[in-house]
Amino acid sequence: MSHRKLSRREFGRAVSAAFGAAVLAPRLVEAARRPRGVPENVIQLNSNENPYGPSPHALDAMTEAQQVAARYPDALEDLVVEAIAKGHGVQPENVILGCGSGEILRMADLAFLGPEKNLVVAEPTFEAVLSYAEVTRAKPVKIPLTADHRHDLPRMAAACNENTGLVYLCNPNNPTGTIVTRDEMESFFARVPRTAIVLVDEAYHHFVEDPRYTSALAWWGRVPNLVIVRTFSKIYGMAGMRLGYAVAAREHIAALRRHRLFNNANAAVLQAALASLEDTKHVERHRKLNNETRRWVCAELERDGRRYIPSETNFVMVHVGQDVTPVIEAFRKRHILVGRKFPSLPDWLRVSIGTRKEMEVFLAALREIVPSRAAAA
Ligand SMILES: Cc1ncc(COP(=O)(O)O)c(C=O)c1O
């Protein structure tokens, strides 16, 4: 069964009928398809999304979700949890879903931190875990990256003590795109106290090709204080649909569950997730497309004599040799969204890898905004 798409006018009428007034003009509906305050025809290279979108099977599954939309999605949730558990060789009791992996990070802060606890993180890294920790009033302990922009795991391990509630490892790291290797992780786990939860955020796992990398799932069963987090927002192309999950020991899942909203995953995304997990070819295709485009972008950057941080993800940090804020603004004026600023790397620009065509536009704009001699300075 499929529903006819409403025209803008019909949508406007339906909303007016429901609310007794024209609360949403069609213009606003159109604008809602873009980030806030952004003009039409923008190229979005600022949030590390997948420019190719979800698997066609996931799109079909979302359409079919009309059939289950009226009911709470508990049974679907069980199916997705089972599918994830099976895929990772763990039990359903070791899996929890989140409204995006962002919700899992928040649950982890609430579950494992508090005013007496500290949170050990790299600087810079993905900030969500730090910002949610403000609510718990946990003390952040920020360990700068190494000179080659990688996690300094020996220093992070040394920073952990009996007050450490949570250690956040983003592997690969956002915003640098660098990885923690298998050997580094092994020594880290040997040193870190078992009382500290180690959360490994693997949002960009599927893009990695470096053979020295492995998922933290390799330590499953050996390291009890491990929480591994994944998302459907990146390789699966469903950032707008909101689904993520964690794999952890039963007691840690139970601790996270106390802070979770009931039915935090909607029926449409659950159906789409099941279809996505089955479509392994889609994952392969998108890894290849992304990584080929990234390699081409990096070759162009090199040709221009620019510095960049070699990346294993769907984004790259490019050195711009000046404060990045006006650079981001100059891109914005050209209808290209890039970056945000990472305060400890103020003269670096993070650009997400879009389609080849989008990256051609990006490079042309970069050459105008930051001539390469200026960037190399
Ligand atoms: C490292 C990392 N973790 C988690 C997230 C949150 O993703 P989501 O909430 O869409 O799953 C992001 C988003 O960019 C990210 O970069």
mmCIF file of C-alpha atoms and ligand atoms in Angstrom:
data_model
loop_
_atom_site.group_PDB
_atom_site.id
_atom_site.type_symbol
_atom_site.label_atom_id
_atom_site.label_comp_id
_atom_site.label_asym_id
_atom_site.label_seq_id
_atom_site.Cartn_x
_atom_site.Cartn_y
_atom_site.Cartn_z
ATOM 1 C CA MET A 1 0.000 0.000 0.000
ATOM 2 C CA SER A 2 1.329 3.459 -0.794
ATOM 3 C CA HIS A 3 0.029 6.958 -0.014
ATOM 4 C CA ARG A 4 -0.160 9.669 -2.631
ATOM 5 C CA LYS A 5 2.191 12.562 -1.806
ATOM 6 C CA LEU A 6 0.230 15.704 -0.835
ATOM 7 C CA SER A 7 0.796 18.785 -2.959
ATOM 8 C CA ARG A 8 1.988 21.860 -1.083
ATOM 9 C CA ARG A 9 -1.477 23.393 -1.331
ATOM 10 C CA GLU A 10 -3.172 20.221 -0.052
ATOM 11 C CA PHE A 11 -0.679 20.057 2.813
ATOM 12 C CA GLY A 12 -1.417 23.695 3.697
ATOM 13 C CA ARG A 13 -5.149 22.974 3.642
ATOM 14 C CA ALA A 14 -4.781 19.872 5.787
ATOM 15 C CA VAL A 15 -2.777 21.783 8.395
ATOM 16 C CA SER A 16 -5.302 24.638 8.374
ATOM 17 C CA ALA A 17 -8.150 22.168 8.793
ATOM 18 C CA ALA A 18 -6.404 20.549 11.751
ATOM 19 C CA PHE A 19 -5.428 23.772 13.534
ATOM 20 C CA GLY A 20 -8.079 26.174 12.294
ATOM 21 C CA ALA A 21 -5.534 28.542 10.751
ATOM 22 C CA ALA A 22 -2.724 28.486 8.211
ATOM 23 C CA VAL A 23 0.013 27.784 10.745
ATOM 24 C CA LEU A 24 2.570 26.498 8.222
ATOM 25 C CA ALA A 25 2.962 28.285 4.929
ATOM 26 C CA PRO A 26 4.285 26.067 2.098
ATOM 27 C CA ARG A 27 7.399 28.292 1.979
ATOM 28 C CA LEU A 28 8.212 27.257 5.545
ATOM 29 C CA VAL A 29 7.709 23.604 4.737
ATOM 30 C CA GLU A 30 10.248 23.962 1.941
ATOM 31 C CA ALA A 31 12.677 25.781 4.244
ATOM 32 C CA ALA A 32 12.422 22.985 6.818
ATOM 33 C CA ARG A 33 14.210 20.685 4.364
ATOM 34 C CA ARG A 34 17.372 22.753 4.923
ATOM 35 C CA PRO A 35 19.362 23.640 8.049
ATOM 36 C CA ARG A 36 18.064 26.668 9.939
ATOM 37 C CA GLY A 37 18.639 30.051 8.296
ATOM 38 C CA VAL A 38 20.313 28.620 5.216
ATOM 39 C CA PRO A 39 19.434 29.694 1.671
ATOM 40 C CA GLU A 40 18.274 27.341 -1.093
ATOM 41 C CA ASN A 41 20.668 25.193 -3.148
ATOM 42 C CA VAL A 42 23.253 24.776 -0.442
ATOM 43 C CA ILE A 43 25.965 22.166 -0.499
ATOM 44 C CA GLN A 44 26.056 20.607 2.950
ATOM 45 C CA LEU A 45 29.577 19.549 3.912
ATOM 46 C CA ASN A 46 29.319 20.368 7.611
ATOM 47 C CA SER A 47 27.784 17.416 9.454
ATOM 48 C CA ASN A 48 29.522 14.301 8.072
ATOM 49 C CA GLU A 49 26.305 12.960 6.600
ATOM 50 C CA ASN A 50 26.031 10.500 3.736
ATOM 51 C CA PRO A 51 25.251 12.489 0.558
ATOM 52 C CA TYR A 52 23.886 9.397 -1.208
ATOM 53 C CA GLY A 53 21.168 8.653 1.368
ATOM 54 C CA PRO A 54 19.822 5.360 2.691
ATOM 55 C CA SER A 55 19.687 1.968 1.004
ATOM 56 C CA PRO A 56 16.749 1.751 -1.451
ATOM 57 C CA HIS A 57 15.501 -1.166 0.670
ATOM 58 C CA ALA A 58 15.484 1.119 3.723
ATOM 59 C CA LEU A 59 13.482 3.713 1.775
ATOM 60 C CA ASP A 60 10.931 1.046 0.795
ATOM 61 C CA ALA A 61 10.747 -0.107 4.391
ATOM 62 C CA MET A 62 10.017 3.434 5.578
ATOM 63 C CA THR A 63 7.126 3.708 3.118
ATOM 64 C CA GLU A 64 5.728 0.429 4.382
ATOM 65 C CA ALA A 65 5.921 1.781 7.935
ATOM 66 C CA GLN A 66 2.484 3.303 7.304
ATOM 67 C CA GLN A 67 1.135 -0.127 8.221
ATOM 68 C CA VAL A 68 2.664 -0.019 11.697
ATOM 69 C CA ALA A 69 2.604 3.720 12.343
ATOM 70 C CA ALA A 70 -0.514 3.574 14.526
ATOM 71 C CA ARG A 71 1.008 1.144 17.023
ATOM 72 C CA TYR A 72 3.820 1.457 19.576
ATOM 73 C CA PRO A 73 6.841 -0.178 17.999
ATOM 74 C CA ASP A 74 7.931 -2.551 20.813
ATOM 75 C CA ALA A 75 7.924 -5.679 18.664
ATOM 76 C CA LEU A 76 9.894 -3.953 15.910
ATOM 77 C CA GLU A 77 12.359 -2.731 18.490
ATOM 78 C CA ASP A 78 12.891 -6.323 19.662
ATOM 79 C CA LEU A 79 13.542 -7.383 16.077
ATOM 80 C CA VAL A 80 16.156 -4.670 15.533
ATOM 81 C CA VAL A 81 17.855 -5.449 18.857
ATOM 82 C CA GLU A 82 17.940 -9.149 17.909
ATOM 83 C CA ALA A 83 19.353 -8.369 14.460
ATOM 84 C CA ILE A 84 22.093 -6.159 15.930
ATOM 85 C CA ALA A 85 22.905 -8.717 18.626
ATOM 86 C CA LYS A 86 23.132 -11.506 16.039
ATOM 87 C CA GLY A 87 25.319 -9.363 13.780
ATOM 88 C CA HIS A 88 27.802 -8.763 16.604
ATOM 89 C CA GLY A 89 27.607 -12.230 18.176
ATOM 90 C CA VAL A 90 26.176 -10.946 21.474
ATOM 91 C CA GLN A 91 22.855 -11.440 23.279
ATOM 92 C CA PRO A 92 19.871 -9.052 22.925
ATOM 93 C CA GLU A 93 20.375 -8.119 26.605
ATOM 94 C CA ASN A 94 23.730 -6.611 25.523
ATOM 95 C CA VAL A 95 22.141 -4.108 23.124
ATOM 96 C CA ILE A 96 20.281 -0.840 23.673
ATOM 97 C CA LEU A 97 18.844 1.522 21.057
ATOM 98 C CA GLY A 98 19.040 5.309 21.120
ATOM 99 C CA CYS A 99 17.383 8.171 19.268
ATOM 100 C CA GLY A 100 20.639 8.565 17.355
ATOM 101 C CA SER A 101 23.886 7.561 19.033
ATOM 102 C CA GLY A 102 23.738 11.042 20.578
ATOM 103 C CA GLU A 103 21.059 9.787 22.964
ATOM 104 C CA ILE A 104 23.327 6.898 23.969
ATOM 105 C CA LEU A 105 26.122 9.371 24.795
ATOM 106 C CA ARG A 106 23.707 11.302 26.969
ATOM 107 C CA MET A 107 22.500 8.132 28.694
ATOM 108 C CA ALA A 108 26.139 7.192 29.354
ATOM 109 C CA ASP A 109 26.888 10.548 30.959
ATOM 110 C CA LEU A 110 23.800 10.297 33.153
ATOM 111 C CA ALA A 111 24.482 6.677 34.058
ATOM 112 C CA PHE A 112 28.225 6.796 34.742
ATOM 113 C CA LEU A 113 29.045 10.400 35.729
ATOM 114 C CA GLY A 114 28.202 12.749 38.584
ATOM 115 C CA PRO A 115 29.766 15.598 40.600
ATOM 116 C CA GLU A 116 32.277 13.214 42.219
ATOM 117 C CA LYS A 117 33.287 11.655 38.913
ATOM 118 C CA ASN A 118 35.524 12.732 36.094
ATOM 119 C CA LEU A 119 35.268 12.258 32.340
ATOM 120 C CA VAL A 120 38.498 11.604 30.421
ATOM 121 C CA VAL A 121 38.424 12.697 26.781
ATOM 122 C CA ALA A 122 40.771 13.654 23.980
ATOM 123 C CA GLU A 123 41.017 17.290 22.900
ATOM 124 C CA PRO A 124 39.633 17.856 20.324
ATOM 125 C CA THR A 125 37.012 15.180 19.934
ATOM 126 C CA PHE A 126 33.258 14.977 19.303
ATOM 127 C CA GLU A 127 31.846 17.350 21.896
ATOM 128 C CA ALA A 128 28.467 15.800 22.737
ATOM 129 C CA VAL A 129 29.748 13.705 25.619
ATOM 130 C CA LEU A 130 31.371 16.814 27.131
ATOM 131 C CA SER A 131 28.307 18.964 26.718
ATOM 132 C CA TYR A 132 25.966 16.362 28.270
ATOM 133 C CA ALA A 133 28.447 16.039 31.153
ATOM 134 C CA GLU A 134 27.683 19.643 32.121
ATOM 135 C CA VAL A 135 24.328 18.366 33.405
ATOM 136 C CA THR A 136 26.010 15.769 35.617
ATOM 137 C CA ARG A 137 28.627 18.308 36.820
ATOM 138 C CA ALA A 138 31.366 15.747 36.229
ATOM 139 C CA LYS A 139 34.882 17.151 35.882
ATOM 140 C CA PRO A 140 36.240 16.948 32.334
ATOM 141 C CA VAL A 141 39.869 15.868 31.967
ATOM 142 C CA LYS A 142 40.971 16.772 28.461
ATOM 143 C CA ILE A 143 44.081 15.148 27.034
ATOM 144 C CA PRO A 144 45.496 16.875 23.939
ATOM 145 C CA LEU A 145 45.975 14.784 20.823
ATOM 146 C CA THR A 146 49.527 13.796 19.837
ATOM 147 C CA ALA A 147 51.485 15.924 17.335
ATOM 148 C CA ASP A 148 50.076 13.759 14.538
ATOM 149 C CA HIS A 149 46.519 14.466 15.732
ATOM 150 C CA ARG A 150 45.867 11.044 17.285
ATOM 151 C CA HIS A 151 44.553 9.996 20.692
ATOM 152 C CA ASP A 152 47.371 10.006 23.250
ATOM 153 C CA LEU A 153 46.269 6.759 24.875
ATOM 154 C CA PRO A 154 49.162 6.374 27.349
ATOM 155 C CA ARG A 155 48.371 9.837 28.723
ATOM 156 C CA MET A 156 44.650 9.135 28.730
ATOM 157 C CA ALA A 157 45.220 5.894 30.651
ATOM 158 C CA ALA A 158 47.509 7.704 33.122
ATOM 159 C CA ALA A 159 44.795 10.340 33.671
ATOM 160 C CA CYS A 160 42.285 7.722 34.824
ATOM 161 C CA ASN A 161 41.895 7.167 38.551
ATOM 162 C CA GLU A 162 39.331 5.791 41.008
ATOM 163 C CA ASN A 163 37.140 8.863 40.358
ATOM 164 C CA THR A 164 36.951 8.306 36.620
ATOM 165 C CA GLY A 165 33.396 7.464 35.640
ATOM 166 C CA LEU A 166 33.816 7.485 31.879
ATOM 167 C CA VAL A 167 36.569 7.526 29.268
ATOM 168 C CA TYR A 168 35.417 8.564 25.803
ATOM 169 C CA LEU A 169 37.365 7.221 22.826
ATOM 170 C CA CYS A 170 36.127 8.342 19.451
ATOM 171 C CA ASN A 171 37.578 5.854 16.972
ATOM 172 C CA PRO A 172 38.023 7.118 14.309
ATOM 173 C CA ASN A 173 38.134 10.531 15.925
ATOM 174 C CA ASN A 174 35.828 13.367 14.937
ATOM 175 C CA PRO A 175 37.123 15.939 13.883
ATOM 176 C CA THR A 176 40.584 14.624 12.940
ATOM 177 C CA GLY A 177 39.597 11.385 11.161
ATOM 178 C CA THR A 178 42.516 9.569 12.809
ATOM 179 C CA ILE A 179 42.366 6.087 14.318
ATOM 180 C CA VAL A 180 43.456 4.315 17.468
ATOM 181 C CA THR A 181 45.259 1.123 16.415
ATOM 182 C CA ARG A 182 44.575 -2.386 17.710
ATOM 183 C CA ASP A 183 47.898 -2.439 19.595
ATOM 184 C CA GLU A 184 47.329 0.964 21.191
ATOM 185 C CA MET A 185 43.887 -0.138 22.333
ATOM 186 C CA GLU A 186 45.247 -3.391 23.768
ATOM 187 C CA SER A 187 47.819 -1.561 25.960
ATOM 188 C CA PHE A 188 45.178 0.972 26.949
ATOM 189 C CA PHE A 189 42.768 -1.696 28.185
ATOM 190 C CA ALA A 190 45.602 -3.305 30.153
ATOM 191 C CA ARG A 191 46.176 -0.048 32.057
ATOM 192 C CA VAL A 192 42.763 1.519 32.531
ATOM 193 C CA PRO A 193 41.022 0.806 35.872
ATOM 194 C CA ARG A 194 38.063 -1.590 35.530
ATOM 195 C CA THR A 195 35.944 0.855 37.556
ATOM 196 C CA ALA A 196 35.963 3.360 34.667
ATOM 197 C CA ILE A 197 33.581 2.737 31.778
ATOM 198 C CA VAL A 198 35.395 2.978 28.437
ATOM 199 C CA LEU A 199 32.969 4.171 25.773
ATOM 200 C CA VAL A 200 34.263 3.639 22.247
ATOM 201 C CA ASP A 201 32.279 5.701 19.759
ATOM 202 C CA GLU A 202 32.488 3.968 16.387
ATOM 203 C CA ALA A 203 30.238 6.323 14.386
ATOM 204 C CA TYR A 204 32.691 6.219 11.451
ATOM 205 C CA HIS A 205 33.737 2.556 11.783
ATOM 206 C CA HIS A 206 32.549 1.489 8.331
ATOM 207 C CA PHE A 207 34.777 3.937 6.449
ATOM 208 C CA VAL A 208 38.077 2.686 7.917
ATOM 209 C CA GLU A 209 40.511 0.831 5.651
ATOM 210 C CA ASP A 210 43.730 1.003 7.696
ATOM 211 C CA PRO A 211 44.569 -2.636 8.580
ATOM 212 C CA ARG A 212 45.937 -1.565 11.995
ATOM 213 C CA TYR A 213 42.389 -0.628 13.074
ATOM 214 C CA THR A 214 39.881 -2.954 14.641
ATOM 215 C CA SER A 215 36.507 -2.406 16.249
ATOM 216 C CA ALA A 216 36.489 -2.525 20.057
ATOM 217 C CA LEU A 217 34.134 -5.479 19.622
ATOM 218 C CA ALA A 218 37.366 -7.507 19.317
ATOM 219 C CA TRP A 219 37.694 -7.101 23.117
ATOM 220 C CA TRP A 220 34.144 -8.269 23.783
ATOM 221 C CA GLY A 221 34.126 -10.706 26.684
ATOM 222 C CA ARG A 222 37.652 -9.749 27.798
ATOM 223 C CA VAL A 223 37.099 -6.129 28.885
ATOM 224 C CA PRO A 224 34.000 -5.908 31.093
ATOM 225 C CA ASN A 225 33.966 -2.093 31.368
ATOM 226 C CA LEU A 226 33.439 -1.543 27.634
ATOM 227 C CA VAL A 227 30.534 0.256 25.918
ATOM 228 C CA ILE A 228 30.641 0.321 22.103
ATOM 229 C CA VAL A 229 28.455 2.834 20.298
ATOM 230 C CA ARG A 230 27.380 2.833 16.636
ATOM 231 C CA THR A 231 24.981 4.911 14.535
ATOM 232 C CA PHE A 232 22.735 4.618 11.486
ATOM 233 C CA SER A 233 23.475 8.296 10.651
ATOM 234 C CA LYS A 234 26.702 7.862 8.701
ATOM 235 C CA ILE A 235 27.323 4.965 6.298
ATOM 236 C CA TYR A 236 23.636 3.956 6.455
ATOM 237 C CA GLY A 237 22.619 7.478 5.374
ATOM 238 C CA MET A 238 19.823 7.949 7.937
ATOM 239 C CA ALA A 239 20.901 10.992 9.981
ATOM 240 C CA GLY A 240 17.423 12.467 9.622
ATOM 241 C CA MET A 241 15.762 9.282 10.893
ATOM 242 C CA ARG A 242 17.649 9.077 14.253
ATOM 243 C CA LEU A 243 18.868 5.682 15.374
ATOM 244 C CA GLY A 244 21.968 4.519 17.180
ATOM 245 C CA TYR A 245 22.839 1.705 19.545
ATOM 246 C CA ALA A 246 25.268 0.487 22.178
ATOM 247 C CA VAL A 247 26.699 -2.942 22.867
ATOM 248 C CA ALA A 248 27.804 -3.564 26.466
ATOM 249 C CA ALA A 249 27.687 -5.985 29.384
ATOM 250 C CA ARG A 250 24.194 -6.610 30.749
ATOM 251 C CA GLU A 251 24.673 -4.491 33.889
ATOM 252 C CA HIS A 252 25.928 -1.510 31.854
ATOM 253 C CA ILE A 253 22.984 -1.795 29.457
ATOM 254 C CA ALA A 254 20.690 -1.852 32.514
ATOM 255 C CA ALA A 255 22.396 1.309 33.855
ATOM 256 C CA LEU A 256 21.935 3.052 30.482
ATOM 257 C CA ARG A 257 18.327 1.897 30.196
ATOM 258 C CA ARG A 258 17.343 3.843 33.342
ATOM 259 C CA HIS A 259 17.965 7.070 31.384
ATOM 260 C CA ARG A 260 16.299 6.106 28.132
ATOM 261 C CA LEU A 261 12.941 7.348 26.894
ATOM 262 C CA PHE A 262 10.368 4.607 26.380
ATOM 263 C CA ASN A 263 9.938 3.906 22.678
ATOM 264 C CA ASN A 264 12.769 6.231 21.699
ATOM 265 C CA ALA A 265 12.993 4.694 18.211
ATOM 266 C CA ASN A 266 10.101 5.218 15.807
ATOM 267 C CA ALA A 267 8.485 2.539 13.659
ATOM 268 C CA ALA A 268 9.771 3.955 10.357
ATOM 269 C CA VAL A 269 13.418 4.043 11.395
ATOM 270 C CA LEU A 270 13.202 0.586 12.954
ATOM 271 C CA GLN A 271 11.852 -0.893 9.712
ATOM 272 C CA ALA A 272 14.530 0.972 7.764
ATOM 273 C CA ALA A 273 17.268 -0.224 10.125
ATOM 274 C CA LEU A 274 16.313 -3.862 9.578
ATOM 275 C CA ALA A 275 16.502 -3.368 5.811
ATOM 276 C CA SER A 276 19.807 -1.456 6.109
ATOM 277 C CA LEU A 277 21.474 -4.137 8.205
ATOM 278 C CA GLU A 278 20.649 -6.688 5.524
ATOM 279 C CA ASP A 279 21.886 -4.543 2.654
ATOM 280 C CA THR A 280 25.607 -5.116 3.119
ATOM 281 C CA LYS A 281 26.230 -4.266 -0.556
ATOM 282 C CA HIS A 282 24.976 -0.726 0.112
ATOM 283 C CA VAL A 283 27.515 -0.326 2.911
ATOM 284 C CA GLU A 284 30.310 -1.585 0.643
ATOM 285 C CA ARG A 285 29.251 0.704 -2.202
ATOM 286 C CA HIS A 286 29.152 3.777 0.000
ATOM 287 C CA ARG A 287 32.466 3.021 1.659
ATOM 288 C CA LYS A 288 34.031 2.747 -1.798
ATOM 289 C CA LEU A 289 32.338 5.894 -3.143
ATOM 290 C CA ASN A 290 33.263 7.944 -0.075
ATOM 291 C CA ASN A 291 36.832 6.732 0.163
ATOM 292 C CA GLU A 292 37.532 7.199 -3.558
ATOM 293 C CA THR A 293 36.195 10.742 -3.397
ATOM 294 C CA ARG A 294 38.200 11.443 -0.233
ATOM 295 C CA ARG A 295 41.406 10.171 -1.828
ATOM 296 C CA TRP A 296 40.759 12.362 -4.866
ATOM 297 C CA VAL A 297 40.112 15.441 -2.661
ATOM 298 C CA CYS A 298 43.317 14.766 -0.704
ATOM 299 C CA ALA A 299 45.318 14.394 -3.926
ATOM 300 C CA GLU A 300 43.977 17.783 -5.063
ATOM 301 C CA LEU A 301 44.853 19.339 -1.689
ATOM 302 C CA GLU A 302 48.350 17.934 -2.023
ATOM 303 C CA ARG A 303 48.651 19.240 -5.574
ATOM 304 C CA ASP A 304 47.793 22.700 -4.204
ATOM 305 C CA GLY A 305 50.506 22.320 -1.561
ATOM 306 C CA ARG A 306 48.035 22.296 1.323
ATOM 307 C CA ARG A 307 48.376 20.431 4.601
ATOM 308 C CA TYR A 308 45.601 18.096 5.667
ATOM 309 C CA ILE A 309 45.193 15.370 8.271
ATOM 310 C CA PRO A 310 45.085 11.926 6.612
ATOM 311 C CA SER A 311 41.592 10.635 7.373
ATOM 312 C CA GLU A 312 39.902 7.239 7.621
ATOM 313 C CA THR A 313 36.421 8.748 7.578
ATOM 314 C CA ASN A 314 33.937 10.773 5.530
ATOM 315 C CA PHE A 315 35.536 14.114 6.484
ATOM 316 C CA VAL A 316 38.962 15.720 6.306
ATOM 317 C CA MET A 317 40.686 18.490 8.263
ATOM 318 C CA VAL A 318 42.355 20.997 5.947
ATOM 319 C CA HIS A 319 44.890 23.527 7.186
ATOM 320 C CA VAL A 320 43.815 27.068 6.280
ATOM 321 C CA GLY A 321 46.622 28.946 8.055
ATOM 322 C CA GLN A 322 44.298 31.535 9.624
ATOM 323 C CA ASP A 323 41.334 31.672 11.984
ATOM 324 C CA VAL A 324 38.776 29.375 10.398
ATOM 325 C CA THR A 325 35.673 31.415 11.394
ATOM 326 C CA PRO A 326 35.789 33.930 8.482
ATOM 327 C CA VAL A 327 36.679 31.061 6.134
ATOM 328 C CA ILE A 328 33.533 29.174 7.167
ATOM 329 C CA GLU A 329 31.546 32.383 6.655
ATOM 330 C CA ALA A 330 33.052 32.929 3.183
ATOM 331 C CA PHE A 331 31.984 29.406 2.199
ATOM 332 C CA ARG A 332 28.532 30.067 3.599
ATOM 333 C CA LYS A 333 28.179 33.157 1.416
ATOM 334 C CA ARG A 334 28.874 30.857 -1.542
ATOM 335 C CA HIS A 335 26.103 28.525 -0.293
ATOM 336 C CA ILE A 336 28.557 25.887 0.909
ATOM 337 C CA LEU A 337 28.332 24.761 4.529
ATOM 338 C CA VAL A 338 31.610 23.558 6.046
ATOM 339 C CA GLY A 339 33.194 23.173 9.454
ATOM 340 C CA ARG A 340 32.496 24.245 12.618
ATOM 341 C CA LYS A 341 35.435 25.647 14.537
ATOM 342 C CA PHE A 342 37.245 23.321 16.930
ATOM 343 C CA PRO A 343 38.881 25.730 19.417
ATOM 344 C CA SER A 344 42.054 23.676 19.897
ATOM 345 C CA LEU A 345 42.583 23.519 16.110
ATOM 346 C CA PRO A 346 41.518 27.074 15.240
ATOM 347 C CA ASP A 347 43.236 27.252 11.837
ATOM 348 C CA TRP A 348 41.904 23.959 10.499
ATOM 349 C CA LEU A 349 38.729 23.478 8.487
ATOM 350 C CA ARG A 350 36.692 20.287 8.740
ATOM 351 C CA VAL A 351 35.015 19.410 5.477
ATOM 352 C CA SER A 352 32.681 16.445 5.038
ATOM 353 C CA ILE A 353 33.102 14.356 1.913
ATOM 354 C CA GLY A 354 30.133 14.937 -0.385
ATOM 355 C CA THR A 355 29.669 13.721 -3.935
ATOM 356 C CA ARG A 356 32.495 14.206 -6.433
ATOM 357 C CA LYS A 357 30.586 17.132 -7.948
ATOM 358 C CA GLU A 358 30.068 18.797 -4.568
ATOM 359 C CA MET A 359 33.764 18.396 -3.797
ATOM 360 C CA GLU A 360 34.720 19.990 -7.107
ATOM 361 C CA VAL A 361 32.644 23.030 -6.086
ATOM 362 C CA PHE A 362 34.227 22.980 -2.625
ATOM 363 C CA LEU A 363 37.782 22.887 -4.011
ATOM 364 C CA ALA A 364 37.104 25.702 -6.466
ATOM 365 C CA ALA A 365 35.735 27.840 -3.614
ATOM 366 C CA LEU A 366 38.659 26.909 -1.327
ATOM 367 C CA ARG A 367 41.119 28.055 -3.999
ATOM 368 C CA GLU A 368 39.388 31.436 -4.087
ATOM 369 C CA ILE A 369 38.870 31.849 -0.344
ATOM 370 C CA VAL A 370 42.253 30.533 0.845
ATOM 371 C CA PRO A 371 44.822 30.667 -1.969
ATOM 372 C CA SER A 372 47.131 27.743 -1.357
ATOM 373 C CA ARG A 373 50.263 29.835 -0.664
ATOM 374 C CA ALA A 374 48.404 31.496 2.222
ATOM 375 C CA ALA A 375 47.342 28.088 3.595
ATOM 376 C CA ALA A 376 50.873 26.705 3.425
ATOM 377 C CA ALA A 377 52.241 29.671 5.397
HETATM 378 C C1 LIG B 1 31.644 10.710 16.668
HETATM 379 C C2 LIG B 1 30.175 10.942 16.630
HETATM 380 N N1 LIG B 1 29.401 10.312 17.510
HETATM 381 C C3 LIG B 1 28.087 10.480 17.528
HETATM 382 C C4 LIG B 1 27.478 11.332 16.630
HETATM 383 C C5 LIG B 1 26.004 11.530 16.752
HETATM 384 O O1 LIG B 1 25.354 10.904 15.707
HETATM 385 P P1 LIG B 1 23.828 10.495 15.768
HETATM 386 O O2 LIG B 1 23.223 11.048 17.010
HETATM 387 O O3 LIG B 1 23.246 11.056 14.535
HETATM 388 O O4 LIG B 1 23.849 8.992 15.778
HETATM 389 C C6 LIG B 1 28.227 12.013 15.686
HETATM 390 C C7 LIG B 1 27.598 12.932 14.742
HETATM 391 O O5 LIG B 1 28.196 13.587 13.944
HETATM 392 C C8 LIG B 1 29.627 11.823 15.692
HETATM 393 O O6 LIG B 1 30.431 12.459 14.850
#
